[in-house]
Coordinates of C-alpha atoms in Angstrom, one line a residue:
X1 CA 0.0 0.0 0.0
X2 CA 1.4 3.6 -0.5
X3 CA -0.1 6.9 0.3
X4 CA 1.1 10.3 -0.9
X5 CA 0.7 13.4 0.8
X6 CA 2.4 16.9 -0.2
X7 CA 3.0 18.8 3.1
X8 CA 4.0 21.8 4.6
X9 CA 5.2 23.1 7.7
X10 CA 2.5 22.0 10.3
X11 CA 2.0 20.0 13.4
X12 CA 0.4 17.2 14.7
X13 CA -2.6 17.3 17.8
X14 CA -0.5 16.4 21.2
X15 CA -3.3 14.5 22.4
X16 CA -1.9 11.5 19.9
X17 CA -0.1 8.6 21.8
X18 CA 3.5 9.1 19.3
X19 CA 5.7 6.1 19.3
X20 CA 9.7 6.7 20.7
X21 CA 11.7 8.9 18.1
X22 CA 13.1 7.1 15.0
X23 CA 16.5 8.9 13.1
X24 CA 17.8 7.3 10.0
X25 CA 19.9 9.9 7.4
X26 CA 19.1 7.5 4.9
X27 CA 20.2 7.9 1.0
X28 CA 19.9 10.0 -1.9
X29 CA 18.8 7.7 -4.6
X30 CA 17.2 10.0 -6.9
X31 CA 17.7 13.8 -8.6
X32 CA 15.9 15.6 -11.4
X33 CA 18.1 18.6 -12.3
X34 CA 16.4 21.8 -14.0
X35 CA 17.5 25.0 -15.6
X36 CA 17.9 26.6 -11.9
X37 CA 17.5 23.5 -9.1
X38 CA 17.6 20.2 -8.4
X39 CA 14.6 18.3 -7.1
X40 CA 16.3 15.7 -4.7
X41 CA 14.9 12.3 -3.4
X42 CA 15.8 10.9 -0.2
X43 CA 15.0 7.5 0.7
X44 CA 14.8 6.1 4.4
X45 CA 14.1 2.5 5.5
X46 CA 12.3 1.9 8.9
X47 CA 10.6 0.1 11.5
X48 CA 7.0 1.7 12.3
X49 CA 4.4 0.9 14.8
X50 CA 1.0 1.0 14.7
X51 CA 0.2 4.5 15.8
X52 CA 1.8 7.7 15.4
X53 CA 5.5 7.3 14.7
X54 CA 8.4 10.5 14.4
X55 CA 11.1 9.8 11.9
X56 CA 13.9 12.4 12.0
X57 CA 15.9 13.0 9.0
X58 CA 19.1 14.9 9.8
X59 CA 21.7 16.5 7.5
X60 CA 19.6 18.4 5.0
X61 CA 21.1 20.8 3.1
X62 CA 20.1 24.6 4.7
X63 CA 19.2 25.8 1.6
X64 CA 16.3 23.6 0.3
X65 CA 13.6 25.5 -0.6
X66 CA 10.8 24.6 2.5
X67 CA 7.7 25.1 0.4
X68 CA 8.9 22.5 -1.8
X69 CA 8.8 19.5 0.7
X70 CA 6.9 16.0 -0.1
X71 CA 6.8 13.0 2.1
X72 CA 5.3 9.5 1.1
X73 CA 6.0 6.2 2.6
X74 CA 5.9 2.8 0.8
X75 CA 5.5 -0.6 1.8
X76 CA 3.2 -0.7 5.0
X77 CA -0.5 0.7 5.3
X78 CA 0.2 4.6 6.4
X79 CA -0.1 8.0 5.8
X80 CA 2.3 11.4 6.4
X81 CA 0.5 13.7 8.9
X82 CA 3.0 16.3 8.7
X83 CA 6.7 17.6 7.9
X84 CA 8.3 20.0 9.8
X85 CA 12.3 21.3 9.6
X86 CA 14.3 22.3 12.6
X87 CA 17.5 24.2 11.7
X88 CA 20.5 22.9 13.5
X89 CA 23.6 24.1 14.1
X90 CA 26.6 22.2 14.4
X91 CA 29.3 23.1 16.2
X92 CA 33.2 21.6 15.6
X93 CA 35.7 21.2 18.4
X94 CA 38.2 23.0 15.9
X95 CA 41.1 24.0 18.7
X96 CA 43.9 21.7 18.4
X97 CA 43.5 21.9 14.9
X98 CA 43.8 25.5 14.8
X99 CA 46.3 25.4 17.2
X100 CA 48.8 23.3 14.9
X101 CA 47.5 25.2 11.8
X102 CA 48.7 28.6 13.1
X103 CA 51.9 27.0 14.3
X104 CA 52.8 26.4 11.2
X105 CA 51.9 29.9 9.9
X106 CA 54.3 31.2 12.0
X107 CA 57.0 28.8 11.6
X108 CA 56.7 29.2 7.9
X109 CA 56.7 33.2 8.2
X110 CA 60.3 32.9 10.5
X111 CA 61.4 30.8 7.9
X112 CA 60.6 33.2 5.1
X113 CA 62.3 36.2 6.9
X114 CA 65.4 34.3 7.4
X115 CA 64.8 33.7 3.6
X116 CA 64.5 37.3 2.9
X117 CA 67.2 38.6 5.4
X118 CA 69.9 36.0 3.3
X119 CA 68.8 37.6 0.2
X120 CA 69.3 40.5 1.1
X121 CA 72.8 39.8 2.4
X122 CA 74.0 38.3 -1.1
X123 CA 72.5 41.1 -2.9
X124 CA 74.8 43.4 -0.7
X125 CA 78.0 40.9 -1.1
X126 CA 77.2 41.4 -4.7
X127 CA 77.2 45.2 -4.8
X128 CA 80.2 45.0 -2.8
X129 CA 82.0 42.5 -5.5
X130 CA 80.8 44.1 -8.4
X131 CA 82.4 47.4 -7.1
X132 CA 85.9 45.6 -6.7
X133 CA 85.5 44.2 -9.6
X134 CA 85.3 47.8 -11.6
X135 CA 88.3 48.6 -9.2
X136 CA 90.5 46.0 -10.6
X137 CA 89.3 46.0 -14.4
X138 CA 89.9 50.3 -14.0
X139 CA 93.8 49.1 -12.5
X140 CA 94.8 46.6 -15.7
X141 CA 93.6 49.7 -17.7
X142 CA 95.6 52.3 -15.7
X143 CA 98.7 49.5 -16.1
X144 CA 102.0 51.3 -16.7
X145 CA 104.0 48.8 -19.7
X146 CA 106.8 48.8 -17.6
X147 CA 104.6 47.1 -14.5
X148 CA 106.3 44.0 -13.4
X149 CA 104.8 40.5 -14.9
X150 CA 103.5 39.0 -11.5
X151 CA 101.4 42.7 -10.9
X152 CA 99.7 42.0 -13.9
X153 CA 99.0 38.1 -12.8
X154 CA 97.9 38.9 -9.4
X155 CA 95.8 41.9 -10.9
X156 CA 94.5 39.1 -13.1
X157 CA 94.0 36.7 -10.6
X158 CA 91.8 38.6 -8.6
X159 CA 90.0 39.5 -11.5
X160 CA 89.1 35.5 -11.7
X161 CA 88.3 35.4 -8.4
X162 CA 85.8 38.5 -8.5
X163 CA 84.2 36.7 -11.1
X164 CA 83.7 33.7 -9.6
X165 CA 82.4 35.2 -6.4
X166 CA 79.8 36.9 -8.8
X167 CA 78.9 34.0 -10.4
X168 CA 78.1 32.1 -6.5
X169 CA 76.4 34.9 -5.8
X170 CA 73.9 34.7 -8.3
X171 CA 73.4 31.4 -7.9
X172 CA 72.9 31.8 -4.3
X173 CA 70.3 34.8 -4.7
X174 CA 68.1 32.6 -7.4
X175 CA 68.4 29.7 -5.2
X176 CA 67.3 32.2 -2.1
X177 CA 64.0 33.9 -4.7
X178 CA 63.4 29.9 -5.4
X179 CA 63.3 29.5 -2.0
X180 CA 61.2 32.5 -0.8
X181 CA 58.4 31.5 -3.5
X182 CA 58.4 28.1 -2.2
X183 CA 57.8 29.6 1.7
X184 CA 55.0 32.0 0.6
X185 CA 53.4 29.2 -1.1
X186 CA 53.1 26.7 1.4
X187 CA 52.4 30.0 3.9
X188 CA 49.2 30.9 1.3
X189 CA 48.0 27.1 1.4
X190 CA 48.3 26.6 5.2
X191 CA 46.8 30.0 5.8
X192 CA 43.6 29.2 3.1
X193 CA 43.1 25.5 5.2
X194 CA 43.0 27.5 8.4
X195 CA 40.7 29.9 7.0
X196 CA 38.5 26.8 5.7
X197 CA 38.7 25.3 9.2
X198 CA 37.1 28.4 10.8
X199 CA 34.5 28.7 8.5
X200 CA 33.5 25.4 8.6
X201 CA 33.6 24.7 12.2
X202 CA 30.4 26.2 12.3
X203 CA 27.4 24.5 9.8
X204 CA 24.3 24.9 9.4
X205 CA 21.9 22.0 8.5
X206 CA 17.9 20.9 8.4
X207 CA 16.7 17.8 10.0
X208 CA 13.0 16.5 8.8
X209 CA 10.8 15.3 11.2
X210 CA 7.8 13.9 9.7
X211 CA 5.1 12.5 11.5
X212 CA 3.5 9.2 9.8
X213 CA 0.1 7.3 11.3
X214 CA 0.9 3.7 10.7
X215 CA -2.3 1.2 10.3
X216 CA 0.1 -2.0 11.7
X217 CA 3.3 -2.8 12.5
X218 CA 6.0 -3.4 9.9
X219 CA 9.1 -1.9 7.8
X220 CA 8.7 0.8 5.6
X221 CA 10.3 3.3 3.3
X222 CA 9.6 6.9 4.0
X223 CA 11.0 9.2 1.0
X224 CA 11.5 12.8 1.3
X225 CA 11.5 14.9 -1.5
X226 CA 12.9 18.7 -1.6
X227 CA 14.3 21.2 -4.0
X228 CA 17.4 22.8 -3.7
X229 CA 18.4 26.0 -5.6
X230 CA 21.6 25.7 -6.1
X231 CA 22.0 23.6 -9.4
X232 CA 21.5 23.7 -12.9
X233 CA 22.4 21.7 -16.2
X234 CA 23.8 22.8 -19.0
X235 CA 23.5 21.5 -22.8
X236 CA 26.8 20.6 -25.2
X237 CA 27.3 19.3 -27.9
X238 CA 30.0 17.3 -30.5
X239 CA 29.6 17.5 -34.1
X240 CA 31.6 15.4 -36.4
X241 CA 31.4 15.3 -39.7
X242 CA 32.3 12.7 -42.7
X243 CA 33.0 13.7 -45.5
X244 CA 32.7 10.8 -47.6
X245 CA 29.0 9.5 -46.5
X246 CA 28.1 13.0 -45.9
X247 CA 26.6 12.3 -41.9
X248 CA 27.1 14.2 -38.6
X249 CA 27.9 12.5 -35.8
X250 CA 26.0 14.8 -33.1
X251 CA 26.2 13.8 -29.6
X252 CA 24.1 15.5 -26.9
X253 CA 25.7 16.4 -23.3
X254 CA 24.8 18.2 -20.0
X255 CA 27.2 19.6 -18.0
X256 CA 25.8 19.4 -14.4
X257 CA 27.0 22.1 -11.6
X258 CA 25.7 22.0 -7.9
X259 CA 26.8 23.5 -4.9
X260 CA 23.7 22.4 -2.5
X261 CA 25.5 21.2 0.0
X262 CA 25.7 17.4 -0.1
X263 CA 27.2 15.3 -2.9
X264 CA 25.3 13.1 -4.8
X265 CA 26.7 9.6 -5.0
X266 CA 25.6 7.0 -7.7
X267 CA 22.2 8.4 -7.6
X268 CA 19.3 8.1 -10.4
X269 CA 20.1 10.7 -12.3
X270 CA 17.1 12.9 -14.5
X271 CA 18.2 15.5 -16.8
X272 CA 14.9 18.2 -17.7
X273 CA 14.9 20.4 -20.9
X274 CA 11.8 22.4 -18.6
X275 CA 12.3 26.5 -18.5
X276 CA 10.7 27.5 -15.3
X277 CA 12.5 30.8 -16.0
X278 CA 9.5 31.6 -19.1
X279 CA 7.0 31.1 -16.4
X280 CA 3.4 29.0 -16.6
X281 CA 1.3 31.3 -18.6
X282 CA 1.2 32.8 -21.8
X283 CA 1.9 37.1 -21.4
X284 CA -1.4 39.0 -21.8
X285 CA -1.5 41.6 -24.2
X286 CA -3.5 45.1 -23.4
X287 CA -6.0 46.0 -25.5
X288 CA -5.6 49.4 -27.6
X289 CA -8.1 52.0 -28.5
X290 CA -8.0 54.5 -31.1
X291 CA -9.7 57.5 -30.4
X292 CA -10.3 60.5 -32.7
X293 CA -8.8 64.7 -31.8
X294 CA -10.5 66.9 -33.9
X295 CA -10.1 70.2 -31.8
X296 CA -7.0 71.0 -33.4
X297 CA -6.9 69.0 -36.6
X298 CA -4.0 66.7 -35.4
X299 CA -3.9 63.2 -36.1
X300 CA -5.8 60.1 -34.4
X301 CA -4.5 58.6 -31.4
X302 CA -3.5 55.6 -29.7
X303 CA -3.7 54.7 -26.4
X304 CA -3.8 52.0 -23.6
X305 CA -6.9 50.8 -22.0
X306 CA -8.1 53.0 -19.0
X307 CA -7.9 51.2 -15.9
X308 CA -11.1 49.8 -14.4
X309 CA -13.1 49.7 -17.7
X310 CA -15.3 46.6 -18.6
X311 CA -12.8 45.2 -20.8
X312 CA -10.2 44.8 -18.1
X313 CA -12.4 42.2 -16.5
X314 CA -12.3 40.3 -19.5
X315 CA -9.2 40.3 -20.1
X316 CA -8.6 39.1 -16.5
X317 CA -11.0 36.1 -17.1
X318 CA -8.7 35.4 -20.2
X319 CA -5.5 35.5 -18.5
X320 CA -7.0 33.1 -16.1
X321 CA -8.2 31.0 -19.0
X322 CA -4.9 30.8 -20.3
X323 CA -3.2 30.1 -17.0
X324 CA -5.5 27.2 -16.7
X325 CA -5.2 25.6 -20.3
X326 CA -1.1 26.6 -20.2
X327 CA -0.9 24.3 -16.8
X328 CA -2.9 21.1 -18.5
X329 CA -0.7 21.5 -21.6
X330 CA 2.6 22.0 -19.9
X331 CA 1.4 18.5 -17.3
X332 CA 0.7 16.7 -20.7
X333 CA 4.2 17.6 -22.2
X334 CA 6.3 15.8 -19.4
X335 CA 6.4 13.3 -21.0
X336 CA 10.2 11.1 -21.7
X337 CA 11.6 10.9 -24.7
X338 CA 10.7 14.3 -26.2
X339 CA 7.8 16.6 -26.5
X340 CA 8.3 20.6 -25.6
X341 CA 9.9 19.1 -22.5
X342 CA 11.7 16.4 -22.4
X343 CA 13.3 14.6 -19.4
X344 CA 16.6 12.6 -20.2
X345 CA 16.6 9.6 -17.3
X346 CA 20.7 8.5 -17.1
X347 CA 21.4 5.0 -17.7
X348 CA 23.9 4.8 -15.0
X349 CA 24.5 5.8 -11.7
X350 CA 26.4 9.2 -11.4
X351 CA 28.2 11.2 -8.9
X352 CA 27.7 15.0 -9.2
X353 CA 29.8 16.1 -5.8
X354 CA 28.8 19.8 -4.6
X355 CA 31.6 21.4 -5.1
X356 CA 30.4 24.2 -8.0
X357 CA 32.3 22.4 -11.3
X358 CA 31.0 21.6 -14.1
X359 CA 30.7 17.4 -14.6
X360 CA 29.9 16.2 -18.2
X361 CA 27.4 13.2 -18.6
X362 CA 26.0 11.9 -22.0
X363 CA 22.5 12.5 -22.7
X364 CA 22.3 10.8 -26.2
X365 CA 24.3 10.1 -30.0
X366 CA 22.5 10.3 -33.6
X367 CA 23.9 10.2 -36.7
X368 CA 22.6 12.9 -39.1
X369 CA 22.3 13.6 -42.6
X370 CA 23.7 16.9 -43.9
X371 CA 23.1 18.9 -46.6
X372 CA 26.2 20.3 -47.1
X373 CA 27.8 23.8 -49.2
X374 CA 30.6 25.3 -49.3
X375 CA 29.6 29.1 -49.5
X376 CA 32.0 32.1 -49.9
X377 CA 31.0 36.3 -48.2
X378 CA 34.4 37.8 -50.4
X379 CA 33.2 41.3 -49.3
X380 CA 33.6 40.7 -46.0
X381 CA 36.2 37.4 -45.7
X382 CA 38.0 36.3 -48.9
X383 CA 37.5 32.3 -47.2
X384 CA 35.5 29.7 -48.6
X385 CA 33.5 27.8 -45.6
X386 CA 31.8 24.2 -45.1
X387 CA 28.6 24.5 -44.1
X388 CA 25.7 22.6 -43.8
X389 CA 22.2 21.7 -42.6
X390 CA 20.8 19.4 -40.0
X391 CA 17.4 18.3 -38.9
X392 CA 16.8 17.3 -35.3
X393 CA 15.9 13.9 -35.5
X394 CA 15.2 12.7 -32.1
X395 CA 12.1 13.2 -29.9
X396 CA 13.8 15.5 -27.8
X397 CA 14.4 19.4 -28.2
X398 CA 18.0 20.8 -28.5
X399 CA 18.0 23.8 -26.2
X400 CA 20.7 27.0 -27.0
X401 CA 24.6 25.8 -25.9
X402 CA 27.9 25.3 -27.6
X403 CA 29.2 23.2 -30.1
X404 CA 32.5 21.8 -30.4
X405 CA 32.9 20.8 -33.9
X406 CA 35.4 18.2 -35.4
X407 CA 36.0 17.6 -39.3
X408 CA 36.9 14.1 -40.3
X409 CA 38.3 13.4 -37.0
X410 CA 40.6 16.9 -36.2
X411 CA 39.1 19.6 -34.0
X412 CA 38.1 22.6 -36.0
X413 CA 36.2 25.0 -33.2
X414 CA 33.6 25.8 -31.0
X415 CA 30.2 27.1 -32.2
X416 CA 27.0 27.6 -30.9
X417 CA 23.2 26.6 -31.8
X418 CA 19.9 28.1 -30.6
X419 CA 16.9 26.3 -29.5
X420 CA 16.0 23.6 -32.2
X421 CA 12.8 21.5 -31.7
X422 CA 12.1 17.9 -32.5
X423 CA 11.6 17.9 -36.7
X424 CA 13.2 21.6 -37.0
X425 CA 16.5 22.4 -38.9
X426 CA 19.6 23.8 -37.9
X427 CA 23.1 25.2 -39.6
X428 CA 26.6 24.3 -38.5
X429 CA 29.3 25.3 -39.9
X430 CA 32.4 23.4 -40.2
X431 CA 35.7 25.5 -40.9
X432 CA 37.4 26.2 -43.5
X433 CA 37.9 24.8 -47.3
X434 CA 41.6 25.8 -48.0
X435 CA 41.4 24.1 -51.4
X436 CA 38.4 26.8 -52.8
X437 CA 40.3 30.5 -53.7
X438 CA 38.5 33.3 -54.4
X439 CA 39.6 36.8 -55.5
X440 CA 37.7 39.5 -55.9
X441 CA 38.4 42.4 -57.9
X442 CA 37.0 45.6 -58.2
X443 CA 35.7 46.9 -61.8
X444 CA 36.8 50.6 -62.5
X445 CA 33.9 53.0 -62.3
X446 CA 33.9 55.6 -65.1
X447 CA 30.7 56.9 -64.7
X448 CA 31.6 58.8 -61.5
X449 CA 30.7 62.3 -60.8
X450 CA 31.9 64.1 -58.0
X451 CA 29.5 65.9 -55.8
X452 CA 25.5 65.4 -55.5
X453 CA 24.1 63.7 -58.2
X454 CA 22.4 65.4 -61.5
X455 CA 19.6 64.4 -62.9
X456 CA 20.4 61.4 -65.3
X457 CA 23.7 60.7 -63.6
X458 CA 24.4 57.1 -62.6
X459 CA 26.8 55.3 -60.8
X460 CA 28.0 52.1 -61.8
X461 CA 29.9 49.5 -59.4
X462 CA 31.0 46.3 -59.9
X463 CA 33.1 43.3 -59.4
X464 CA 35.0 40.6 -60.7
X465 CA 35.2 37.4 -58.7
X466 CA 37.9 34.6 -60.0
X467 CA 37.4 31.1 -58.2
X468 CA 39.3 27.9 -58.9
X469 CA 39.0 24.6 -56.9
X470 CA 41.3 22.0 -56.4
X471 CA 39.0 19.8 -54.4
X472 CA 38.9 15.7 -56.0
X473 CA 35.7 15.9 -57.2
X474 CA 33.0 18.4 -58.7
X475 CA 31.1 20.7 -56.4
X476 CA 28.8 23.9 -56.1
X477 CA 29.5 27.0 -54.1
X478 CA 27.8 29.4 -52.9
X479 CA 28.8 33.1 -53.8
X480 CA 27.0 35.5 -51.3
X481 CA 27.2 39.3 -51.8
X482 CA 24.8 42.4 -51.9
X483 CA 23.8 45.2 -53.3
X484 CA 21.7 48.5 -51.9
X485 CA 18.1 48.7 -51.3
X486 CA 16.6 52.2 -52.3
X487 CA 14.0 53.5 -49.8
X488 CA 14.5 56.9 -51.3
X489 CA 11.7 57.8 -54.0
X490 CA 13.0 58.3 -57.5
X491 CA 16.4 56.5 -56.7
X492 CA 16.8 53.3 -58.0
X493 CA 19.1 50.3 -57.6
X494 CA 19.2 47.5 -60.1
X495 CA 21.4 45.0 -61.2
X496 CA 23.1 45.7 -64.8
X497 CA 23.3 43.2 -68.1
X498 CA 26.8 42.5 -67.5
X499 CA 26.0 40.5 -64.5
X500 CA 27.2 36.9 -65.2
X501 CA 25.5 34.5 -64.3
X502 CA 22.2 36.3 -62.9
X503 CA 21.7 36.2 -59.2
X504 CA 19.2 35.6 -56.9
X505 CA 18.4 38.3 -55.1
X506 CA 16.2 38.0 -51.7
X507 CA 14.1 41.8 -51.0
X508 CA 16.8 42.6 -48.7
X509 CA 19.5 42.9 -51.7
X510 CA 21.3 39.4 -50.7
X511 CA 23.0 37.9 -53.8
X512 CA 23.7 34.8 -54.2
X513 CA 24.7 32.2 -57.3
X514 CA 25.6 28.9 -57.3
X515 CA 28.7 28.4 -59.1
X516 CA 29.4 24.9 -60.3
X517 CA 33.0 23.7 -59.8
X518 CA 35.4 21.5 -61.8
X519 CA 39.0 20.5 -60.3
X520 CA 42.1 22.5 -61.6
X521 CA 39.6 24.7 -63.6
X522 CA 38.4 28.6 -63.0
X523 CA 35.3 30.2 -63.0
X524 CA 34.3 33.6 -62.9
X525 CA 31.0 35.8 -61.8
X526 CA 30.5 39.2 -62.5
X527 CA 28.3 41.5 -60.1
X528 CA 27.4 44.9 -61.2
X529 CA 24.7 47.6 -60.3
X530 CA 23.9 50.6 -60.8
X531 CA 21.9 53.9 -59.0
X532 CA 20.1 56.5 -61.1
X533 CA 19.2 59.7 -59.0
X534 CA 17.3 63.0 -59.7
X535 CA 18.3 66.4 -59.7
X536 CA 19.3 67.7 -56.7
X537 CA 19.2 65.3 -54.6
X538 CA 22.0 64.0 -51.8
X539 CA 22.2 60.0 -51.7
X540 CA 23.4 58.2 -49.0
X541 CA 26.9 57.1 -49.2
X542 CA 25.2 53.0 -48.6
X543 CA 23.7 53.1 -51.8
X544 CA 26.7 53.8 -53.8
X545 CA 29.3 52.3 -51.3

């Protein structure tokens, strides 16, 4: 038999006979981890009694969220009466730690001052060497010829020896610095544990007690359920590509972060695509009104609703519509496997400790077709790039992360995608072709007239673009480039007849042709257009630039 009951903070009537105390940590066998939390399962086996029984469960993490709390037991006929958290504090006998901690702070610190005062020392033998060494080298200049032979070999002998009492020197300074860094390190690292110890000898935790009516006598399993906030998954993804069969390899990841407090070890692990952050309910949009000013001839108009008119009760009944219909739609979608929200179940245990770093698991792997291009922007990058286009085969929605991108087998970059539902497409792009060169050369423009434009003057620009491929085998790429779009009455933009091959142009004045390609050979495409102004008129230097 198993009862459920979702409970909050409350207590149970005195006048109940309640069974001794039972305290069992128990284990966390089960976490669902969202955009922003973790919901966490904790499961605890024990003996009840027919009657009311009070199970403790210590060393919850303070910063579960208390509203979120469920309690259900399994196993024996009986039912939760009530959950309520006391905060402990715990309190860590810390002194003789502390104690040996800080005298090794201090040792270390004599240590490094002994350090610092040798340092200093040699750098002041040094000084002192270096200045008798200018002595000497300024008395074998100063040498009369007729100096006796042995002056000059002691003078150079001493010489020798100033050297080699500079050399020691310096050795014994860098072995000193090495020595200092070393000190300060270990000084850093002793002082950071102590500070840790401190901090730490003082924790804060929650212990459950739930209250559960038992109809017999007989071993159960009481789970508690709670959310904690800090945690969160994020998506990433691999993308390999072969060339030859023309399929993506695309492998879907979570990196998992939590810092809640208590490590999860070899748990049940759920992964859920859900956005709590977008809320439950669609927005609500505010009716407008137009309303007509004719005292003064101006124009209509608009404006927002007044507060407190008839139609704002409507729209309240529809916003609580929505809420209602967005709730049943959004409990239909949990579903696993896919749907708007999917949940990804691990097939293994994992261990996702709480110590804030990121811990990669895989979610899933599916090989998909591309349809592949290699396109070419040479006004803004002279590079030809592989590119192609996915669809999301699986039943589960990609949501926005990176994309680390390898091309038969090497490691080309990092990318990212956006969100991409089950069935929708998506564009990666894959480096870049080295074996594609394309040159682009400006046409000379003789039809220029300096100054504003008279009426029947034009302006001619155009281009010359050369490509040759040395790829194995044929192939098509795409040439993307643009011309203006006139907003301007009586100017107009248009492509001219020398334009080889025609291009297709979208209403936003993206060019693009598809230029066939033949190994070892050249091709070439020719983009020119024109503007035709009035009289008198000033263009805009993006029309003719």
């Amino acid at each position: 038999m198993r009862t459920t009951i979702v409970t909050t903070l409350c207590c149970v009537v005195s006048s109940l006979a309640v069974a001794p105390d039972l305290r069992a940590q128990g284990t966390i066998s089960e976490v669902t981890v969202l955009e922003d939390r973790a919901r966490v399962t904790r499961r605890v086996t024990t003996s009840l009694i027919a009657g009311i029984n009070q199970v403790e469960v210590p060393e919850l993490p303070i910063s579960l969220a208390t509203s979120s709390i469920l309690a259900e037991v399994d196993g024996v006929p009986a039912r939760v009466l009530g959950v309520r958290l006391d905060p402990i504090v715990h309190e860590a006998d810390i002194r003789a730690d502390v104690l040996h901690l800080e005298d090794d702070v201090r040792s270390l610190t004599v240590a490094e001052r002994a350090a610092v005062s040798a340092a200093e020392v040699e750098r002041k033998k040094r000084v002192l060497t270096d200045r008798f060494g200018d002595f000497l080298r300024q008395a074998l200049l100063e040498r009369s010829t007729r100096a006796a032979a042995d002056e000059t070999e002691r003078l150079l002998a001493a010489e020798e020896w100033v050297s080699a009492r500079s050399l020691a020197a310096d050795d014994r300074a860098a072995s000193l610095s090495k020595e200092i860094e070393e000190l300060r390190r270990r000084r850093s690292e002793v002082e950071e544990n102590l500070t840790r110890l401190r901090s730490g000898s003082r924790r804060l935790t929650h212990t459950a007690v739930v209250q559960v009516e038992a109809a017999a006598n007989g071993e159960g399993t009481l789970r508690i359920g709670y959310d904690v906030p800090d945690a969160w998954w994020l998506p990433v993804y691999e993308a390999r590509l072969d060339e030859s069969s023309g399929e993506v390899a695309f492998s879907y990841g979570a990196e998992i972060v939590q810092g809640s407090g208590e490590d999860w070890i070899g748990v049940d692990l759920t992964l859920s695509t859900q956005r709590s952050s977008l809320g439950l309910t669609p927005p609500s949009l505010v009716p407008l009104r137009v309303s007509g000013h004719t005292s003064d001839g101006r124009n209509a108009m608009v404006a927002g609703r007044a507060a407190g008119s008839a139609s704002t009760d409507f729209a309240d009944s529809l916003a609580e519509d929505s809420s209602a219909s967005g709730d049943d739609d959004l409990a239909r979608a949990r579903i696993e496997g896919g749907g708007a929200v999917a949940r990804f179940r691990i097939p293994f245990p994992a261990t996702i400790p709480a110590d804030r770093r990121r811990h990669r698991v895989p979610i899933l792997e599916e090989k998909l077709s591309a349809e592949l291009a290699f396109e070419c922007v040479p006004r803004l990058r002279p590079h030809t790039f592989r590119r192609g286009r996915l669809v999301n085969r699986t039943e589960a929605p990609f949501l926005p992360g990176s994309v680390r991108i390898f091309r038969e087998g090497a490691y080309v970059g990092e990318t990212a995608i956006s969100s991409v539902p089950p069935g929708g497409s998506f564009r990666l792009s894959f480096g870049v072709e080295g074996r594609i060169v394309v040159h682009r050369t400006e046409i000379t423009d003789r039809e220029r007239e300096t100054g504003s434009f008279r009426k029947g003057d034009r302006r001619t620009l155009g281009w010359i673009y050369s490509i040759r491929s040395a790829l194995p085998e044929r192939a098509t790429l795409v040439l993307v480039d643009r011309m203006p779009v006139s907003e301007i009455e009586g100017v107009i933009v248009e492509a001219t007849k020398r334009c080889a091959p025609r291009p297709e142009t979208d209403p936003d004045g993206i060019c693009r042709w598809q230029v066939p390609l033949v190994s070892g050979e050249s091709s070439e495409v020719t983009f020119e257009y024109q503007v035709t102004a009035p009289q008198g008129m000033e263009i805009p230097l993006g029309l003719v630039d």
